[in-house]
């Protein structure tokens, strides 16, 4: 993704490897400050995941893979069994950071699988690094393909609504829901993006708006309450959101509020698309009913940026995600093209 | 409304007259602090309206009426024409504070109409005070009746969703949408209220939650994004909201986000009610299309409590209200009972 620093524009990934250091755009500092967080070993990398320096399933995955490579390279002995022991410990520490993030396990397993067939420490260390880089590159490449596929849905003069941050910051690069928007902009289409601020954590106002601002993609932040108004007034042509998990029948779990936008889009005859790599599909879940929704800390609702906005005796409910039934979704934009919910089982 | 101060519980109105001083619960300080704002003359009363010490159409109306009484009583001469001139000036200052608030004009006209037929200054001054008190009392009484009517809709063990603040703080007492909830609680029904936080100004999290907390009515604040989730999961039995203006065909203009909740309620088979006094009906508006929606300062979205939550180059759109078409509304709870949208013209 492009980042504007002073008058210069530079290409960045959300997370990258450089001389045994895992570098991340520090998302806890955005949009106020652009800072790079440098994790010097796998423990620091795990801390960064835990403290949400990096967030978003694909970005967490790539970071975890790099963390596993750090663990391997940290080993100075020559006993392969001891290396495996160290990596087992690293795996535990890394996977315990965000236990509900599916990609985290996927990424750690990918690195483990790649070193399994070696018995020389040297080869295993080399392969761990190669595998983690491969994982990150593949993730970025999938998003690029999602962008290319989805771009066709966006016509000149379109107003696009998006929810939360399914942008480059949530991935290694490009983003999922934001990738088609990015490519439409690169192709000189005249577009405007409505960005749901996405309470309680405000990832839309803080992260998506920041990404769009870097590339000067015209956008307006709106209160989550206002999306329906703009749909009703014919000001929104298409909705594109990301996904945290997609069930076998095409039901989509995503950030809380996604379901509301999907219902409103249907009511107003506006096409509603989900953009996600195929790794988001979880065939172990037959339908959305099988997806457990995490209720998060109520203080995310009762406070904003550490300021209490509510009476001291009031409580809150804070579901982190919701499930949008497949019938509200026109298509799922993947690295293999745009699928209908019914086609999910075929792949 | 009941207010808990330390261990004591005291009855308060939102605005009241006491020895030529207009007293108001200072809503800019809630929910952090409970303070009474004392306006000593009509100019201070006008300032209080302008600075949103008091807000909500019926509460603004009563405050404006008291302001007009202050203007009359301030007059020390004996020339009735000069009194009229002073009151004309007061009217200008008071009505310019919140020019879109319909009740403000209604209230000012009510006081003016009441003193028109006098030519003695003394009588006019007395009548101005009586009229303003009458206006406030009538407003409270209407809300009490709305509460009594609407209470029947709330069954034992009901979960009620409300949006924004249509509570006692928006009125002189009881509230509109909150009045039925209050009476259900007084009648010992076991209820729980989901309170939409209501971005951008957070009147739900700040004011509605505060009112409910004072009377220990069980409630949970939720992000506006989460209402759909709770509806979908069968956790909401009824939705009751207020109204800013109701058109002749029953379309309702209310706080931004109301339309979203109405569509979601319909989709999930949940009855959606509007509570409002008959003065909210504007027969000059044939339908919602005739209601002009004010776009408010974009900083309400870009900042929360003076903290910038968005990138410095990002803009926002900020419609203050939306229109919910009559077809989504099961009934309108008024001081004359529960009306269907089609019955509006008959009254």
mmCIF file of N, CA, C and O in Angstrom, chain A residues 41-91:
data_model
loop_
_atom_site.group_PDB
_atom_site.id
_atom_site.type_symbol
_atom_site.label_atom_id
_atom_site.label_comp_id
_atom_site.label_asym_id
_atom_site.label_seq_id
_atom_site.Cartn_x
_atom_site.Cartn_y
_atom_site.Cartn_z
ATOM 1 N N UNK A 41 12.524 -10.411 18.345
ATOM 2 C CA UNK A 41 12.497 -11.867 18.512
ATOM 3 C C UNK A 41 11.038 -12.326 18.579
ATOM 4 O O UNK A 41 10.126 -11.499 18.603
ATOM 5 N N UNK A 42 10.852 -13.638 18.602
ATOM 6 C CA UNK A 42 9.471 -14.148 18.477
ATOM 7 C C UNK A 42 8.588 -13.739 19.650
ATOM 8 O O UNK A 42 7.379 -13.610 19.515
ATOM 9 N N UNK A 43 9.211 -13.508 20.813
ATOM 10 C CA UNK A 43 8.414 -13.082 21.966
ATOM 11 C C UNK A 43 7.862 -11.663 21.751
ATOM 12 O O UNK A 43 6.708 -11.374 22.039
ATOM 13 N N UNK A 44 8.701 -10.803 21.209
ATOM 14 C CA UNK A 44 8.230 -9.442 20.892
ATOM 15 C C UNK A 44 7.180 -9.466 19.777
ATOM 16 O O UNK A 44 6.244 -8.673 19.773
ATOM 17 N N UNK A 45 7.378 -10.385 18.842
ATOM 18 C CA UNK A 45 6.400 -10.511 17.754
ATOM 19 C C UNK A 45 5.043 -10.976 18.314
ATOM 20 O O UNK A 45 3.995 -10.438 17.943
ATOM 21 N N UNK A 46 5.098 -11.944 19.232
ATOM 22 C CA UNK A 46 3.862 -12.414 19.870
ATOM 23 C C UNK A 46 3.189 -11.273 20.640
ATOM 24 O O UNK A 46 1.963 -11.090 20.567
ATOM 25 N N UNK A 47 3.998 -10.488 21.345
ATOM 26 C CA UNK A 47 3.452 -9.338 22.078
ATOM 27 C C UNK A 47 2.747 -8.357 21.137
ATOM 28 O O UNK A 47 1.695 -7.798 21.472
ATOM 29 N N UNK A 48 3.341 -8.155 19.969
ATOM 30 C CA UNK A 48 2.753 -7.211 19.002
ATOM 31 C C UNK A 48 1.379 -7.694 18.544
ATOM 32 O O UNK A 48 0.445 -6.901 18.373
ATOM 33 N N UNK A 49 1.261 -9.015 18.368
ATOM 34 C CA UNK A 49 -0.056 -9.571 17.979
ATOM 35 C C UNK A 49 -1.044 -9.371 19.133
ATOM 36 O O UNK A 49 -2.160 -8.895 18.940
ATOM 37 N N UNK A 50 -0.580 -9.696 20.315
ATOM 38 C CA UNK A 50 -1.438 -9.608 21.498
ATOM 39 C C UNK A 50 -1.924 -8.170 21.727
ATOM 40 O O UNK A 50 -3.090 -7.929 22.029
ATOM 41 N N UNK A 51 -1.011 -7.216 21.578
ATOM 42 C CA UNK A 51 -1.348 -5.811 21.841
ATOM 43 C C UNK A 51 -1.957 -5.101 20.634
ATOM 44 O O UNK A 51 -2.093 -3.879 20.636
ATOM 45 N N UNK A 52 -2.270 -5.860 19.606
ATOM 46 C CA UNK A 52 -2.948 -5.324 18.423
ATOM 47 C C UNK A 52 -2.161 -4.247 17.674
ATOM 48 O O UNK A 52 -2.743 -3.393 17.009
ATOM 49 N N UNK A 53 -0.820 -4.322 17.785
ATOM 50 C CA UNK A 53 0.029 -3.515 16.896
ATOM 51 C C UNK A 53 -0.325 -3.913 15.466
ATOM 52 O O UNK A 53 -0.393 -3.089 14.561
ATOM 53 N N UNK A 54 -0.588 -5.218 15.292
ATOM 54 C CA UNK A 54 -1.060 -5.749 14.021
ATOM 55 C C UNK A 54 -2.393 -6.453 14.305
ATOM 56 O O UNK A 54 -2.564 -7.050 15.368
ATOM 57 N N UNK A 55 -3.380 -6.281 13.406
ATOM 58 C CA UNK A 55 -4.670 -6.973 13.582
ATOM 59 C C UNK A 55 -5.219 -7.280 12.189
ATOM 60 O O UNK A 55 -4.666 -6.817 11.182
ATOM 61 N N UNK A 56 -6.288 -8.028 12.150
ATOM 62 C CA UNK A 56 -6.820 -8.489 10.865
ATOM 63 C C UNK A 56 -6.271 -9.879 10.601
ATOM 64 O O UNK A 56 -5.055 -10.083 10.659
ATOM 65 N N UNK A 57 -7.170 -10.811 10.297
ATOM 66 C CA UNK A 57 -6.761 -12.222 10.232
ATOM 67 C C UNK A 57 -5.548 -12.480 9.328
ATOM 68 O O UNK A 57 -4.562 -13.064 9.786
ATOM 69 N N UNK A 58 -5.535 -12.040 8.058
ATOM 70 C CA UNK A 58 -4.380 -12.378 7.213
ATOM 71 C C UNK A 58 -3.083 -11.733 7.718
ATOM 72 O O UNK A 58 -2.023 -12.363 7.667
ATOM 73 N N UNK A 59 -3.156 -10.530 8.237
ATOM 74 C CA UNK A 59 -1.951 -9.860 8.736
ATOM 75 C C UNK A 59 -1.418 -10.571 9.974
ATOM 76 O O UNK A 59 -0.202 -10.741 10.144
ATOM 77 N N UNK A 60 -2.319 -11.010 10.838
ATOM 78 C CA UNK A 60 -1.902 -11.762 12.021
ATOM 79 C C UNK A 60 -1.224 -13.066 11.589
ATOM 80 O O UNK A 60 -0.191 -13.466 12.135
ATOM 81 N N UNK A 61 -1.775 -13.703 10.570
ATOM 82 C CA UNK A 61 -1.211 -14.950 10.060
ATOM 83 C C UNK A 61 0.235 -14.756 9.612
ATOM 84 O O UNK A 61 1.140 -15.481 10.052
ATOM 85 N N UNK A 62 0.462 -13.772 8.772
ATOM 86 C CA UNK A 62 1.814 -13.539 8.254
ATOM 87 C C UNK A 62 2.776 -13.191 9.387
ATOM 88 O O UNK A 62 3.926 -13.647 9.414
ATOM 89 N N UNK A 63 2.304 -12.405 10.336
ATOM 90 C CA UNK A 63 3.151 -12.022 11.473
ATOM 91 C C UNK A 63 3.535 -13.261 12.289
ATOM 92 O O UNK A 63 4.690 -13.422 12.696
ATOM 93 N N UNK A 64 2.574 -14.139 12.500
ATOM 94 C CA UNK A 64 2.829 -15.371 13.257
ATOM 95 C C UNK A 64 3.850 -16.239 12.521
ATOM 96 O O UNK A 64 4.756 -16.819 13.142
ATOM 97 N N UNK A 65 3.730 -16.311 11.183
ATOM 98 C CA UNK A 65 4.680 -17.103 10.393
ATOM 99 C C UNK A 65 6.094 -16.544 10.569
ATOM 100 O O UNK A 65 7.051 -17.282 10.805
ATOM 101 N N UNK A 66 6.208 -15.225 10.486
ATOM 102 C CA UNK A 66 7.527 -14.596 10.690
ATOM 103 C C UNK A 66 8.043 -14.859 12.114
ATOM 104 O O UNK A 66 9.237 -15.055 12.327
ATOM 105 N N UNK A 67 7.148 -14.873 13.057
ATOM 106 C CA UNK A 67 7.527 -15.160 14.447
ATOM 107 C C UNK A 67 8.124 -16.560 14.567
ATOM 108 O O UNK A 67 9.129 -16.774 15.263
ATOM 109 N N UNK A 68 7.534 -17.508 13.859
ATOM 110 C CA UNK A 68 8.059 -18.876 13.873
ATOM 111 C C UNK A 68 9.449 -18.926 13.230
ATOM 112 O O UNK A 68 10.339 -19.663 13.693
ATOM 113 N N UNK A 69 9.640 -18.146 12.168
ATOM 114 C CA UNK A 69 10.964 -18.091 11.532
ATOM 115 C C UNK A 69 11.990 -17.492 12.499
ATOM 116 O O UNK A 69 13.124 -17.966 12.607
ATOM 117 N N UNK A 70 11.575 -16.456 13.238
ATOM 118 C CA UNK A 70 12.476 -15.867 14.243
ATOM 119 C C UNK A 70 12.893 -16.921 15.274
ATOM 120 O O UNK A 70 14.056 -16.994 15.662
ATOM 121 N N UNK A 71 11.928 -17.714 15.699
ATOM 122 C CA UNK A 71 12.217 -18.755 16.699
ATOM 123 C C UNK A 71 13.276 -19.718 16.160
ATOM 124 O O UNK A 71 14.251 -20.050 16.855
ATOM 125 N N UNK A 72 13.085 -20.132 14.900
ATOM 126 C CA UNK A 72 14.037 -21.080 14.306
ATOM 127 C C UNK A 72 15.436 -20.466 14.223
ATOM 128 O O UNK A 72 16.437 -21.086 14.599
ATOM 129 N N UNK A 73 15.504 -19.227 13.757
ATOM 130 C CA UNK A 73 16.806 -18.584 13.542
ATOM 131 C C UNK A 73 17.511 -18.241 14.857
ATOM 132 O O UNK A 73 18.730 -18.079 14.905
ATOM 133 N N UNK A 74 16.723 -18.125 15.901
ATOM 134 C CA UNK A 74 17.269 -17.805 17.220
ATOM 135 C C UNK A 74 18.086 -18.976 17.787
ATOM 136 O O UNK A 74 18.966 -18.809 18.626
ATOM 137 N N UNK A 75 17.785 -20.173 17.297
ATOM 138 C CA UNK A 75 18.408 -21.396 17.826
ATOM 139 C C UNK A 75 19.881 -21.452 17.404
ATOM 140 O O UNK A 75 20.206 -21.324 16.232
ATOM 141 N N UNK A 76 20.768 -21.658 18.381
ATOM 142 C CA UNK A 76 22.202 -21.636 18.061
ATOM 143 C C UNK A 76 22.832 -23.030 18.136
ATOM 144 O O UNK A 76 23.985 -23.203 17.770
ATOM 145 N N UNK A 77 22.087 -24.030 18.600
ATOM 146 C CA UNK A 77 22.656 -25.372 18.741
ATOM 147 C C UNK A 77 22.644 -26.154 17.428
ATOM 148 O O UNK A 77 22.406 -25.589 16.347
ATOM 149 N N UNK A 78 22.869 -27.449 17.520
ATOM 150 C CA UNK A 78 22.894 -28.267 16.318
ATOM 151 C C UNK A 78 21.967 -29.490 16.447
ATOM 152 O O UNK A 78 21.830 -30.276 15.523
ATOM 153 N N UNK A 79 21.322 -29.623 17.592
ATOM 154 C CA UNK A 79 20.429 -30.767 17.834
ATOM 155 C C UNK A 79 19.021 -30.446 17.312
ATOM 156 O O UNK A 79 18.325 -29.572 17.829
ATOM 157 N N UNK A 80 18.600 -31.138 16.271
ATOM 158 C CA UNK A 80 17.322 -30.854 15.620
ATOM 159 C C UNK A 80 16.146 -31.012 16.593
ATOM 160 O O UNK A 80 15.170 -30.256 16.536
ATOM 161 N N UNK A 81 16.261 -32.005 17.497
ATOM 162 C CA UNK A 81 15.176 -32.218 18.460
ATOM 163 C C UNK A 81 15.018 -31.010 19.383
ATOM 164 O O UNK A 81 13.913 -30.640 19.762
ATOM 165 N N UNK A 82 16.156 -30.393 19.731
ATOM 166 C CA UNK A 82 16.096 -29.199 20.596
ATOM 167 C C UNK A 82 15.476 -28.011 19.854
ATOM 168 O O UNK A 82 14.765 -27.197 20.428
ATOM 169 N N UNK A 83 15.785 -27.930 18.561
ATOM 170 C CA UNK A 83 15.158 -26.877 17.737
ATOM 171 C C UNK A 83 13.635 -27.068 17.735
ATOM 172 O O UNK A 83 12.872 -26.109 17.923
ATOM 173 N N UNK A 84 13.201 -28.311 17.561
ATOM 174 C CA UNK A 84 11.761 -28.592 17.545
ATOM 175 C C UNK A 84 11.096 -28.195 18.875
ATOM 176 O O UNK A 84 9.989 -27.666 18.897
ATOM 177 N N UNK A 85 11.857 -28.429 19.963
ATOM 178 C CA UNK A 85 11.349 -28.081 21.289
ATOM 179 C C UNK A 85 11.175 -26.561 21.421
ATOM 180 O O UNK A 85 10.159 -26.067 21.913
ATOM 181 N N UNK A 86 12.183 -25.839 20.959
ATOM 182 C CA UNK A 86 12.120 -24.372 20.985
ATOM 183 C C UNK A 86 10.926 -23.881 20.158
ATOM 184 O O UNK A 86 10.175 -22.995 20.570
ATOM 185 N N UNK A 87 10.736 -24.494 18.990
ATOM 186 C CA UNK A 87 9.647 -24.048 18.117
ATOM 187 C C UNK A 87 8.277 -24.407 18.694
ATOM 188 O O UNK A 87 7.304 -23.699 18.484
ATOM 189 N N UNK A 88 8.223 -25.492 19.412
ATOM 190 C CA UNK A 88 6.978 -25.880 20.074
ATOM 191 C C UNK A 88 6.600 -24.819 21.112
ATOM 192 O O UNK A 88 5.435 -24.444 21.258
ATOM 193 N N UNK A 89 7.622 -24.363 21.819
ATOM 194 C CA UNK A 89 7.406 -23.311 22.812
ATOM 195 C C UNK A 89 6.957 -21.995 22.140
ATOM 196 O O UNK A 89 6.019 -21.327 22.585
ATOM 197 N N UNK A 90 7.627 -21.667 21.035
ATOM 198 C CA UNK A 90 7.261 -20.452 20.286
ATOM 199 C C UNK A 90 5.817 -20.559 19.787
ATOM 200 O O UNK A 90 5.037 -19.604 19.882
ATOM 201 N N UNK A 91 5.468 -21.735 19.286
ATOM 202 C CA UNK A 91 4.116 -21.956 18.774
ATOM 203 C C UNK A 91 3.077 -21.683 19.864
ATOM 204 O O UNK A 91 2.069 -21.013 19.632
#
